[in-house]
PDB file of C-alpha atoms in Angstrom:
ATOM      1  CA  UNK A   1       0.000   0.000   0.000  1.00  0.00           C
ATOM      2  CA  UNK A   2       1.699   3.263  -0.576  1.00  0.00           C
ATOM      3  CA  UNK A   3       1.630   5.567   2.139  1.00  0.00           C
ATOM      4  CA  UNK A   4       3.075   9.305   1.126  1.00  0.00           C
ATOM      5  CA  UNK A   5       1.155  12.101   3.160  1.00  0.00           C
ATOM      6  CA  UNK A   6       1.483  12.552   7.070  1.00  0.00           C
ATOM      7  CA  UNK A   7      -0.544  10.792   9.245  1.00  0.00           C
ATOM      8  CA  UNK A   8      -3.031  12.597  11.784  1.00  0.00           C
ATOM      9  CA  UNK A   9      -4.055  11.329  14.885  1.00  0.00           C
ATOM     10  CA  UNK A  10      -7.460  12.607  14.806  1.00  0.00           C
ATOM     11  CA  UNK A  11      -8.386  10.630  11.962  1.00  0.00           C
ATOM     12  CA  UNK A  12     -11.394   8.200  12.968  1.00  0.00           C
ATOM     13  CA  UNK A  13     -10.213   4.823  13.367  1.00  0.00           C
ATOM     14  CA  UNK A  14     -13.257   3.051  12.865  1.00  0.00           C
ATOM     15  CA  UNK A  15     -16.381   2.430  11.718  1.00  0.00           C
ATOM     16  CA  UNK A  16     -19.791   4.125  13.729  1.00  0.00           C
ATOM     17  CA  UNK A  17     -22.793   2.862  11.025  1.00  0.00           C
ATOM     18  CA  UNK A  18     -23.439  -0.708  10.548  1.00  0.00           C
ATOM     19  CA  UNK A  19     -23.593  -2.942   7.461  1.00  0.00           C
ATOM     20  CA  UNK A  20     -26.367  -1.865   5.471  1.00  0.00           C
ATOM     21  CA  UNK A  21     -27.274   1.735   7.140  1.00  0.00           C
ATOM     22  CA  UNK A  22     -26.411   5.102   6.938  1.00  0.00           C
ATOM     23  CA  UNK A  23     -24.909   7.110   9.638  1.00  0.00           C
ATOM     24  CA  UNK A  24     -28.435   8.118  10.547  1.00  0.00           C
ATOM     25  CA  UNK A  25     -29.187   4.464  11.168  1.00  0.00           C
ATOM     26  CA  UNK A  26     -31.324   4.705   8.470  1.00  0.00           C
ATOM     27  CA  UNK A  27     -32.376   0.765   7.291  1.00  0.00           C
ATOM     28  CA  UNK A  28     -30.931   0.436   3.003  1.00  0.00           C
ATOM     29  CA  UNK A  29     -32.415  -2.670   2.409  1.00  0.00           C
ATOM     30  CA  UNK A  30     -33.686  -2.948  -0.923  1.00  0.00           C
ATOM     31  CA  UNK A  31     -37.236  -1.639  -0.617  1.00  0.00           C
ATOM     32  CA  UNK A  32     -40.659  -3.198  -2.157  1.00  0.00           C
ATOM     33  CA  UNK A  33     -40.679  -1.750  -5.564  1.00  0.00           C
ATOM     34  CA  UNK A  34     -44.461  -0.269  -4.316  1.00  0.00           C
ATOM     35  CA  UNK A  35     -42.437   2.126  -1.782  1.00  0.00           C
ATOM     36  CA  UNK A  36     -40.055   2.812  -4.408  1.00  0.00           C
ATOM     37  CA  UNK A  37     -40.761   6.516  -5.743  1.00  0.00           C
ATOM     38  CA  UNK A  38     -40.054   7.161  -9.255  1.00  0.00           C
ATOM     39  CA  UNK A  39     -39.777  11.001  -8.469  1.00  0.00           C
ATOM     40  CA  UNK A  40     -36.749  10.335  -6.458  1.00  0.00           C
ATOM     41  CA  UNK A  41     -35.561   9.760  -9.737  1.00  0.00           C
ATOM     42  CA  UNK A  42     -33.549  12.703 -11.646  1.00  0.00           C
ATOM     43  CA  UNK A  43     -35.260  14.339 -14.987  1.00  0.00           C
ATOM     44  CA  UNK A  44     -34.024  12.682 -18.451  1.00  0.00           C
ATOM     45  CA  UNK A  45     -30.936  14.381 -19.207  1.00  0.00           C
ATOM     46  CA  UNK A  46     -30.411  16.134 -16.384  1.00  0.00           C
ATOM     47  CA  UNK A  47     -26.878  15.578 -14.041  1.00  0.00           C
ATOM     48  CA  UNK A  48     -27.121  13.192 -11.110  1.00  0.00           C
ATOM     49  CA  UNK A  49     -25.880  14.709  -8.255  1.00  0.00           C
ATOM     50  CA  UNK A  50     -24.316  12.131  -6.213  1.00  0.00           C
ATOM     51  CA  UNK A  51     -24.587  13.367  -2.708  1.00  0.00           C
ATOM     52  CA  UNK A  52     -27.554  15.386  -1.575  1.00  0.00           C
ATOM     53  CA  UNK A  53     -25.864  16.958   1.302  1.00  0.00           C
ATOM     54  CA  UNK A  54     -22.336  16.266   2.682  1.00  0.00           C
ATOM     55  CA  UNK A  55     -21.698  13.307   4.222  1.00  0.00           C
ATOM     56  CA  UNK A  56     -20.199  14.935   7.859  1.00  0.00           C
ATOM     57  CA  UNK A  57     -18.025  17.436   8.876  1.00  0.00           C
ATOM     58  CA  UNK A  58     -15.908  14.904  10.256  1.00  0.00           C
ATOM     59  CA  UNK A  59     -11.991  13.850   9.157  1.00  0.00           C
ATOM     60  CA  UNK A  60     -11.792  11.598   5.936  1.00  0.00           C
ATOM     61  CA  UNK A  61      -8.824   9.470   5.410  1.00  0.00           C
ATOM     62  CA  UNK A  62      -7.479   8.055   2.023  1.00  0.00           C
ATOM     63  CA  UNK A  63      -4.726   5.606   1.261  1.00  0.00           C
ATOM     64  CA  UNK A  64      -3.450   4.451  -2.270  1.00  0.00           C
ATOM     65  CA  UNK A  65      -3.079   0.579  -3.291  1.00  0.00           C
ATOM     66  CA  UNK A  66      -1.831  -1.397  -5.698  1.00  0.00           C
ATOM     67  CA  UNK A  67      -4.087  -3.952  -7.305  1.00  0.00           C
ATOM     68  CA  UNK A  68      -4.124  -6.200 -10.451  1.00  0.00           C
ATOM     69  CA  UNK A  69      -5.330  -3.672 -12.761  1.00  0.00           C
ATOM     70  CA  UNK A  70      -3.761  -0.402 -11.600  1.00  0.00           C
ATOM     71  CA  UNK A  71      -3.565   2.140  -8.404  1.00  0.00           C
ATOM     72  CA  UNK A  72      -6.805   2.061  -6.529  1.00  0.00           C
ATOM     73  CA  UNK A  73      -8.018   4.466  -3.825  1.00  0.00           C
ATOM     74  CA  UNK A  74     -10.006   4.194  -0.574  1.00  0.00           C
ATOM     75  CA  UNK A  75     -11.475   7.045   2.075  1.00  0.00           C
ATOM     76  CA  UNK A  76     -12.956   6.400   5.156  1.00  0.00           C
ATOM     77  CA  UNK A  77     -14.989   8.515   7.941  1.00  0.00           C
ATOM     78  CA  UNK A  78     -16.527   7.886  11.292  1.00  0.00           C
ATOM     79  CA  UNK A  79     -19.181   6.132   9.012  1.00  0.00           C
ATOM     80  CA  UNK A  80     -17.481   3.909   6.977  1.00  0.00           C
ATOM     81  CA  UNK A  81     -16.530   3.717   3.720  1.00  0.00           C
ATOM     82  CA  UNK A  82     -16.851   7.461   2.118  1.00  0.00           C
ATOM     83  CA  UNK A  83     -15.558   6.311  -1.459  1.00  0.00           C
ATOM     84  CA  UNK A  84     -13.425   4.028  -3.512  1.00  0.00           C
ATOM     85  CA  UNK A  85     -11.138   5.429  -6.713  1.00  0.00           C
ATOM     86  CA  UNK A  86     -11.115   3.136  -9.967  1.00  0.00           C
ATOM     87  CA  UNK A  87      -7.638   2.796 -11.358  1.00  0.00           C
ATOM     88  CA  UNK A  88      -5.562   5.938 -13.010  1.00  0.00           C
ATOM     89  CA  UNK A  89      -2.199   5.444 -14.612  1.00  0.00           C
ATOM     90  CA  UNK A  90      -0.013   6.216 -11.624  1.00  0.00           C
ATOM     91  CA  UNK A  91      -1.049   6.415  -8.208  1.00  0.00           C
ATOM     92  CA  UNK A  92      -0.383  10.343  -7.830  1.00  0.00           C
ATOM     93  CA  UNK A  93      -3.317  10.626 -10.360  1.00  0.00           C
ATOM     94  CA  UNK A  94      -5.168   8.534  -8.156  1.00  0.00           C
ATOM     95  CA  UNK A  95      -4.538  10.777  -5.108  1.00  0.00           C
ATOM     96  CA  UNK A  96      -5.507  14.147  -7.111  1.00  0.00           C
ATOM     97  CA  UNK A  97      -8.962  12.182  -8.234  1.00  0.00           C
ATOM     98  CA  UNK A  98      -9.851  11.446  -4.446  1.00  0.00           C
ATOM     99  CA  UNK A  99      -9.060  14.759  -2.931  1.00  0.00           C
ATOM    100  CA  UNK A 100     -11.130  16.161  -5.508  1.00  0.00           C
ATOM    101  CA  UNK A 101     -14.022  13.846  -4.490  1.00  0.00           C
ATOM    102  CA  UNK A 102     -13.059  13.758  -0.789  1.00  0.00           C
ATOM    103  CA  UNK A 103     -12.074  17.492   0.127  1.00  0.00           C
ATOM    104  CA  UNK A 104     -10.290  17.381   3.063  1.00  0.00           C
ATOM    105  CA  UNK A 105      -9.009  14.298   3.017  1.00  0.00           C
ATOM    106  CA  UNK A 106      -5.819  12.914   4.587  1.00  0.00           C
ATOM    107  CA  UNK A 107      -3.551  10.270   3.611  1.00  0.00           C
ATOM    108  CA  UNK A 108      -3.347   8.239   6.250  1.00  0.00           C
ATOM    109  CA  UNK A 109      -2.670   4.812   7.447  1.00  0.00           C
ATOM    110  CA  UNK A 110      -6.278   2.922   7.302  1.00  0.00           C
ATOM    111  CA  UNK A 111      -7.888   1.475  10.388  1.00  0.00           C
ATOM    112  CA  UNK A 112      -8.246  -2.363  10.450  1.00  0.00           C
ATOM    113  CA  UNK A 113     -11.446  -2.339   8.827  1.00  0.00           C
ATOM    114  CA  UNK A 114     -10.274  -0.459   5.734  1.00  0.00           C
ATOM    115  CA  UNK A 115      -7.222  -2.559   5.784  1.00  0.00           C
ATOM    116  CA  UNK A 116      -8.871  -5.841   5.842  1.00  0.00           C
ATOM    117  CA  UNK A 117     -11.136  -4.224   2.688  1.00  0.00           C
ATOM    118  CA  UNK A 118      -8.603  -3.132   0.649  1.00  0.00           C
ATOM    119  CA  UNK A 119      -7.222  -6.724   0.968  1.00  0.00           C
ATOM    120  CA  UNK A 120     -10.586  -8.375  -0.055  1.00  0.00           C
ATOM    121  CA  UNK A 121     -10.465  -6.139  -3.057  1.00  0.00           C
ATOM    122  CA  UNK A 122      -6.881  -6.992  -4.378  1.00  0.00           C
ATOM    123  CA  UNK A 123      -8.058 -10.336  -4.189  1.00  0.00           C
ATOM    124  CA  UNK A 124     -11.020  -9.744  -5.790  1.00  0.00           C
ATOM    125  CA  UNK A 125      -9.851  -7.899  -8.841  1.00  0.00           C
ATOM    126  CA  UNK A 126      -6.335 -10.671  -8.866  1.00  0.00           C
ATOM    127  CA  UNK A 127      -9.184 -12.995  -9.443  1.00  0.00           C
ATOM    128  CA  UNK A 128      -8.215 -14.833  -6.485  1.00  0.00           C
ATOM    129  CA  UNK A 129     -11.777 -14.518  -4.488  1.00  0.00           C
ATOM    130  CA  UNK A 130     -15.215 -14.314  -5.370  1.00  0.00           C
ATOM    131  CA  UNK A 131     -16.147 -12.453  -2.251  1.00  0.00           C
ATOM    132  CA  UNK A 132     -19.116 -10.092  -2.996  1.00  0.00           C
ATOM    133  CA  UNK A 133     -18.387  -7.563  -0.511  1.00  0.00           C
ATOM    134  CA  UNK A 134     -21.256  -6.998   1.105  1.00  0.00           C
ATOM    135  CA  UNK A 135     -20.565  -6.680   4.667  1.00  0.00           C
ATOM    136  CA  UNK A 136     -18.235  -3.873   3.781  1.00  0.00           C
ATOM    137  CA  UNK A 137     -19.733  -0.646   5.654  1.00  0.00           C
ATOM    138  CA  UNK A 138     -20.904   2.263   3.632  1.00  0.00           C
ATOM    139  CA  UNK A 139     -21.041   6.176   4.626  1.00  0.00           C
ATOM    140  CA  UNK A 140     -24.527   6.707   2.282  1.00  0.00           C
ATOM    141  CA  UNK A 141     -25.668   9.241   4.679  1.00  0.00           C
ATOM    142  CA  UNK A 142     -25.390  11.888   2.084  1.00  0.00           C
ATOM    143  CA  UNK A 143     -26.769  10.334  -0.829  1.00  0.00           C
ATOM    144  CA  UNK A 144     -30.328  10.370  -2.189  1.00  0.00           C
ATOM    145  CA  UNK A 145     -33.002   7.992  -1.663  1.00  0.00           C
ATOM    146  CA  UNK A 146     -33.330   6.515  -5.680  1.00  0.00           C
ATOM    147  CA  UNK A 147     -29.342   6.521  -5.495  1.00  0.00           C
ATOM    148  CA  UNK A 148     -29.516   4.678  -2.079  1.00  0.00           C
ATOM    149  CA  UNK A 149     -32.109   2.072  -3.329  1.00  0.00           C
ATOM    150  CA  UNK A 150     -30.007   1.572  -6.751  1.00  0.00           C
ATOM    151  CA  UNK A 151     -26.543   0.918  -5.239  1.00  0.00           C
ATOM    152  CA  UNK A 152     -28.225  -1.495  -2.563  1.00  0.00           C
ATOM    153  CA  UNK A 153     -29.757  -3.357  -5.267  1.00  0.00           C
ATOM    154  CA  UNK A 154     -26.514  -3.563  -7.399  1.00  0.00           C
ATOM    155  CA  UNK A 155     -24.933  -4.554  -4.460  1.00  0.00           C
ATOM    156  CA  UNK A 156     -26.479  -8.006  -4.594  1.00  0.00           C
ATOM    157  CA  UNK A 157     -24.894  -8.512  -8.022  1.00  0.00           C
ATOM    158  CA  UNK A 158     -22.639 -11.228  -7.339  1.00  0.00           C
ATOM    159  CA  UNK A 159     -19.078 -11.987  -8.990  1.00  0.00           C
ATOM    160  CA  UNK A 160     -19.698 -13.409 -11.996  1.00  0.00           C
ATOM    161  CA  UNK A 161     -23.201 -12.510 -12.413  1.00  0.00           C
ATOM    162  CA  UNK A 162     -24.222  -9.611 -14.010  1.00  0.00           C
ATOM    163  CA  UNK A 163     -28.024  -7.380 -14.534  1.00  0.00           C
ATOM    164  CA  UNK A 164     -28.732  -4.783 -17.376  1.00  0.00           C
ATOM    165  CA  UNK A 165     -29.531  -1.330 -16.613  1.00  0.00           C
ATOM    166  CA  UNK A 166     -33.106  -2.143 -17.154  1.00  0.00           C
ATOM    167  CA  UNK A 167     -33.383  -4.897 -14.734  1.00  0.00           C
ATOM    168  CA  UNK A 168     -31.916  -2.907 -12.158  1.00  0.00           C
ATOM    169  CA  UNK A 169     -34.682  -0.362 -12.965  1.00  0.00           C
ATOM    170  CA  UNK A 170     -37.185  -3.204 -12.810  1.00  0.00           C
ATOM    171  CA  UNK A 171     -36.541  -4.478  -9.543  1.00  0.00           C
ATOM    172  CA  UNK A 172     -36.922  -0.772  -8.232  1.00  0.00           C
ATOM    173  CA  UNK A 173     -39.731  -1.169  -9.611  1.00  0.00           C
ATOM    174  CA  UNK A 174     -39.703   1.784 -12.444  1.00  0.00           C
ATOM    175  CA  UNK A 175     -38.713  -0.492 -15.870  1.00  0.00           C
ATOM    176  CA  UNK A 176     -38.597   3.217 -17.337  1.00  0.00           C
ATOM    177  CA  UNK A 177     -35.583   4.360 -15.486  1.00  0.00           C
ATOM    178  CA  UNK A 178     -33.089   2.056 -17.148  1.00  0.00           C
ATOM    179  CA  UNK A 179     -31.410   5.409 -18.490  1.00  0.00           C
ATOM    180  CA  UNK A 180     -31.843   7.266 -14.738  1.00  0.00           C
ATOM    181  CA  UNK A 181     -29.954   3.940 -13.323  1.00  0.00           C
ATOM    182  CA  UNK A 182     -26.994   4.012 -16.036  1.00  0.00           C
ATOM    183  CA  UNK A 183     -26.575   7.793 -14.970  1.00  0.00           C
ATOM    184  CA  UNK A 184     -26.553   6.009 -11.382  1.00  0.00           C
ATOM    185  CA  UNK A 185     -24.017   3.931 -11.649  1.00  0.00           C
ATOM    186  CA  UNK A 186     -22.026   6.315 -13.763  1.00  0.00           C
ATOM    187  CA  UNK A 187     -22.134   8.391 -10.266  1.00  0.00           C
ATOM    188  CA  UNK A 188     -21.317   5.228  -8.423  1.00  0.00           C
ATOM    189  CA  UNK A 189     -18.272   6.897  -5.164  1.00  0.00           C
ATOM    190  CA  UNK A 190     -17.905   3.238  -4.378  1.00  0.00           C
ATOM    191  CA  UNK A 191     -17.048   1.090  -7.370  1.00  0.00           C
ATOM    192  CA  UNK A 192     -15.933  -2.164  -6.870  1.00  0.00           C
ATOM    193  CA  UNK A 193     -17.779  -2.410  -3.880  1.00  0.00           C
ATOM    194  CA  UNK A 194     -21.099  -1.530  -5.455  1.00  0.00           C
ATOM    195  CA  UNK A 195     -20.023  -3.418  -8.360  1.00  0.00           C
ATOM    196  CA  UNK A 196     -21.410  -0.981 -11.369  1.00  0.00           C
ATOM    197  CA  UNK A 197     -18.651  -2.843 -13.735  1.00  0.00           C
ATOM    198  CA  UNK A 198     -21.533  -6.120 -13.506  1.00  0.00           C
ATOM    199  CA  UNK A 199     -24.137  -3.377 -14.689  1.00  0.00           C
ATOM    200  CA  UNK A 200     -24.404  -3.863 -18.777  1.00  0.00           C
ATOM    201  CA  UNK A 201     -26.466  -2.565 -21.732  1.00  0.00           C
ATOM    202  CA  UNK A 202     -29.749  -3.764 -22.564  1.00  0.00           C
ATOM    203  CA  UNK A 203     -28.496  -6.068 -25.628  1.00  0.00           C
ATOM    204  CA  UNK A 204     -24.848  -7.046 -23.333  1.00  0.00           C
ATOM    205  CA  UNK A 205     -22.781  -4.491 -24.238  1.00  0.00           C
ATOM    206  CA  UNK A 206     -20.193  -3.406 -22.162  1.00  0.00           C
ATOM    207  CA  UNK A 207     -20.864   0.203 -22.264  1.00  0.00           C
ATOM    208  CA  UNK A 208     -18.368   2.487 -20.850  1.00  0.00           C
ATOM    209  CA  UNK A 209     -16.703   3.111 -17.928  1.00  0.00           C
ATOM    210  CA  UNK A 210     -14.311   5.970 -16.034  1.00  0.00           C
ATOM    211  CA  UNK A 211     -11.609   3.669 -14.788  1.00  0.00           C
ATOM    212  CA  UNK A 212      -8.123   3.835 -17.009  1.00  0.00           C
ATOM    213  CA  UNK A 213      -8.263   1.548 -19.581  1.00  0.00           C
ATOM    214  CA  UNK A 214     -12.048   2.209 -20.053  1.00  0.00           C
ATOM    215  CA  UNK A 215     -14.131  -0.888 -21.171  1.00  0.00           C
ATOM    216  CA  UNK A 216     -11.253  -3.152 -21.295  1.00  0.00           C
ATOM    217  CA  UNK A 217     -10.539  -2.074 -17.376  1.00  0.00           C
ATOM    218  CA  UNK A 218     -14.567  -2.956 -17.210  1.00  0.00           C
ATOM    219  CA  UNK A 219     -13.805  -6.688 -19.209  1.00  0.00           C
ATOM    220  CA  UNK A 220     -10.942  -7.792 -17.009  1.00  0.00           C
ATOM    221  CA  UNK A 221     -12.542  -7.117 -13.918  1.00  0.00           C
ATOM    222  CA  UNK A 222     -15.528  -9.445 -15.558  1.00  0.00           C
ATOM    223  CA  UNK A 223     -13.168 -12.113 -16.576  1.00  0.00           C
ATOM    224  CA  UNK A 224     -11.293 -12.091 -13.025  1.00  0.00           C
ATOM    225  CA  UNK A 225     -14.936 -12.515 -11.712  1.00  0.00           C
ATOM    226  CA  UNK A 226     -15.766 -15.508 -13.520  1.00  0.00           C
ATOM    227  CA  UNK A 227     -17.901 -14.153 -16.461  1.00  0.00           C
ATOM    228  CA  UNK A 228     -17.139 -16.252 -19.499  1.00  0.00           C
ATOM    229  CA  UNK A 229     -15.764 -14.930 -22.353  1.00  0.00           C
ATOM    230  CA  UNK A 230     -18.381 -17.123 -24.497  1.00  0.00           C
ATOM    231  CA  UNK A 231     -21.477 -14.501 -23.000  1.00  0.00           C
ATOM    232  CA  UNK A 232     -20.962 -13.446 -26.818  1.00  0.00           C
ATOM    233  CA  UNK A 233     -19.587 -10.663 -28.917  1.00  0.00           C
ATOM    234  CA  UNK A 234     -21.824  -7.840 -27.168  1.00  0.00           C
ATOM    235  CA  UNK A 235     -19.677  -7.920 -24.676  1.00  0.00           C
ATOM    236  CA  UNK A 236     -16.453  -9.322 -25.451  1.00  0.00           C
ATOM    237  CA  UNK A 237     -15.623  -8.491 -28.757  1.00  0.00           C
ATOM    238  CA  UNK A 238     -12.997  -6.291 -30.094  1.00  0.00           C
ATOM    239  CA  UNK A 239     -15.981  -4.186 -31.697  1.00  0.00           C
ATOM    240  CA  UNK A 240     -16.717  -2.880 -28.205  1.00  0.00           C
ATOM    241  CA  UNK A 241     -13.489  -2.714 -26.436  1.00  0.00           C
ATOM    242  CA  UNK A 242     -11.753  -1.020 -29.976  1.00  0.00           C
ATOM    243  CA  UNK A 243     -14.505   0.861 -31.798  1.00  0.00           C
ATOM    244  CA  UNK A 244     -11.604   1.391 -34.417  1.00  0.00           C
ATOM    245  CA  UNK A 245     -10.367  -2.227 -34.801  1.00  0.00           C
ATOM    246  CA  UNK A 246      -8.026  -3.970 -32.360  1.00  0.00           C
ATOM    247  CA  UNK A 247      -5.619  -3.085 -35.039  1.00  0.00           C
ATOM    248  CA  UNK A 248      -6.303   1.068 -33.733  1.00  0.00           C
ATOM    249  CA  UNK A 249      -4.800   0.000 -30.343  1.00  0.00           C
TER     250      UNK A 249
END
């Protein structure tokens, strides 16, 4: 793990929320689609803002880790997990991206908790586990109540299993918001642990994705997973990953 900036002691050290709740103690099991409001739901075409309000006042930590694919990143508060940063070419990029999306943040060495999770996802994206991740404590305090219902339902994606943007958007009960839930995940602050790289197009295309490396970033995490090659040329052939040809690479 690389570990540049200074470390502060009043960093939190631990987690306050438990699995599945927001600071506020608020319950984020996936709801009955009847309780599910569509109007939580952002206009068509309009931005998805991915917190509501800020998550706390209180000091976020980061750290920067190595994984399979690239430098990941990881911040933490009092309430857990506060966000998770996708592989960039070097791992200074990665620290820039989080600071943006963490302000305030401090490198810092990670409690146990974070430590244990930034394990289970090397493993994960070495293709050495197929842990789903679920236990792992989220800070959704901020968030709003169609993005909280979205990411707990893409949660139970497992590894090598994946759901279309429109079946997400079916089991919150709103089959029209298949474009609201792609906008969704691509406002996902915790990828990898709310696994938006399982979410695909309607016909099994890989779509796009913010990590480095794009959709082939998006295809090896798949294939580390378990998801077979032989789910078909939507999604694993060189049409998608190279819109120019392989050859363009």
């Amino acid at each position: 793990m690389s570990q540049s900036g200074a470390h502060s002691s009043a960093l939190p050290t631990g987690y306050d929320a438990a699995r599945g709740a927001s600071a506020d103690g608020d319950d984020l099991e996936v709801a009955d689609p009847a309780d599910v409001d569509p109007g939580d739901a952002p206009p068509e075409g309009s931005d998805i803002e991915v917190r509501a309000d800020p998550v706390s006042d209180a000091p976020v930590g980061y750290a920067v880790f190595e994984t399979a694919i690239g430098p990941c990143g990881i911040a933490w508060g009092p309430g857990g997990i506060t966000g998770v940063q996708l592989p960039e070419d070097t791992a200074d990029e990665v620290r820039e991206t989080l600071v943006v999306a963490q302000p305030g943040a401090v490198e810092a060495q990670p409690p146990d908790a974070v430590r244990a999770t930034v394990e289970r996802i090397r493993a994960l994206l070495a293709g050495d586990s197929r842990d789903d991740l679920a236990d792992v404590e989220l800070d959704m305090s901020g968030l709003t109540p169609f993005l909280r219902r979205t990411y707990a339902i893409t949660r139970t994606i497992t590894p090598g299993h994946t759901l279309t943007y429109g079946q997400i958007a079916e089991r919150l009960g709103s089959p029209g918001l298949a474009r609201a839930v792609g906008r969704a995940m691509g406002a996902n602050p915790f990828p990898i642990i709310v696994p938006c790289h399982r979410v695909l197009g309607a016909d099994g295309s890989i779509g796009g994705f913010s990590a480095h490396g794009g959709a082939l970033t998006k295809r090896r995490m798949l294939l580390a997973e378990g998801v077979p090659e032989s789910e078909g040329p939507a999604l694993f052939g060189t049409e998608q990953l190279y819109p120019g040809g392989a050859d363009s690479v």
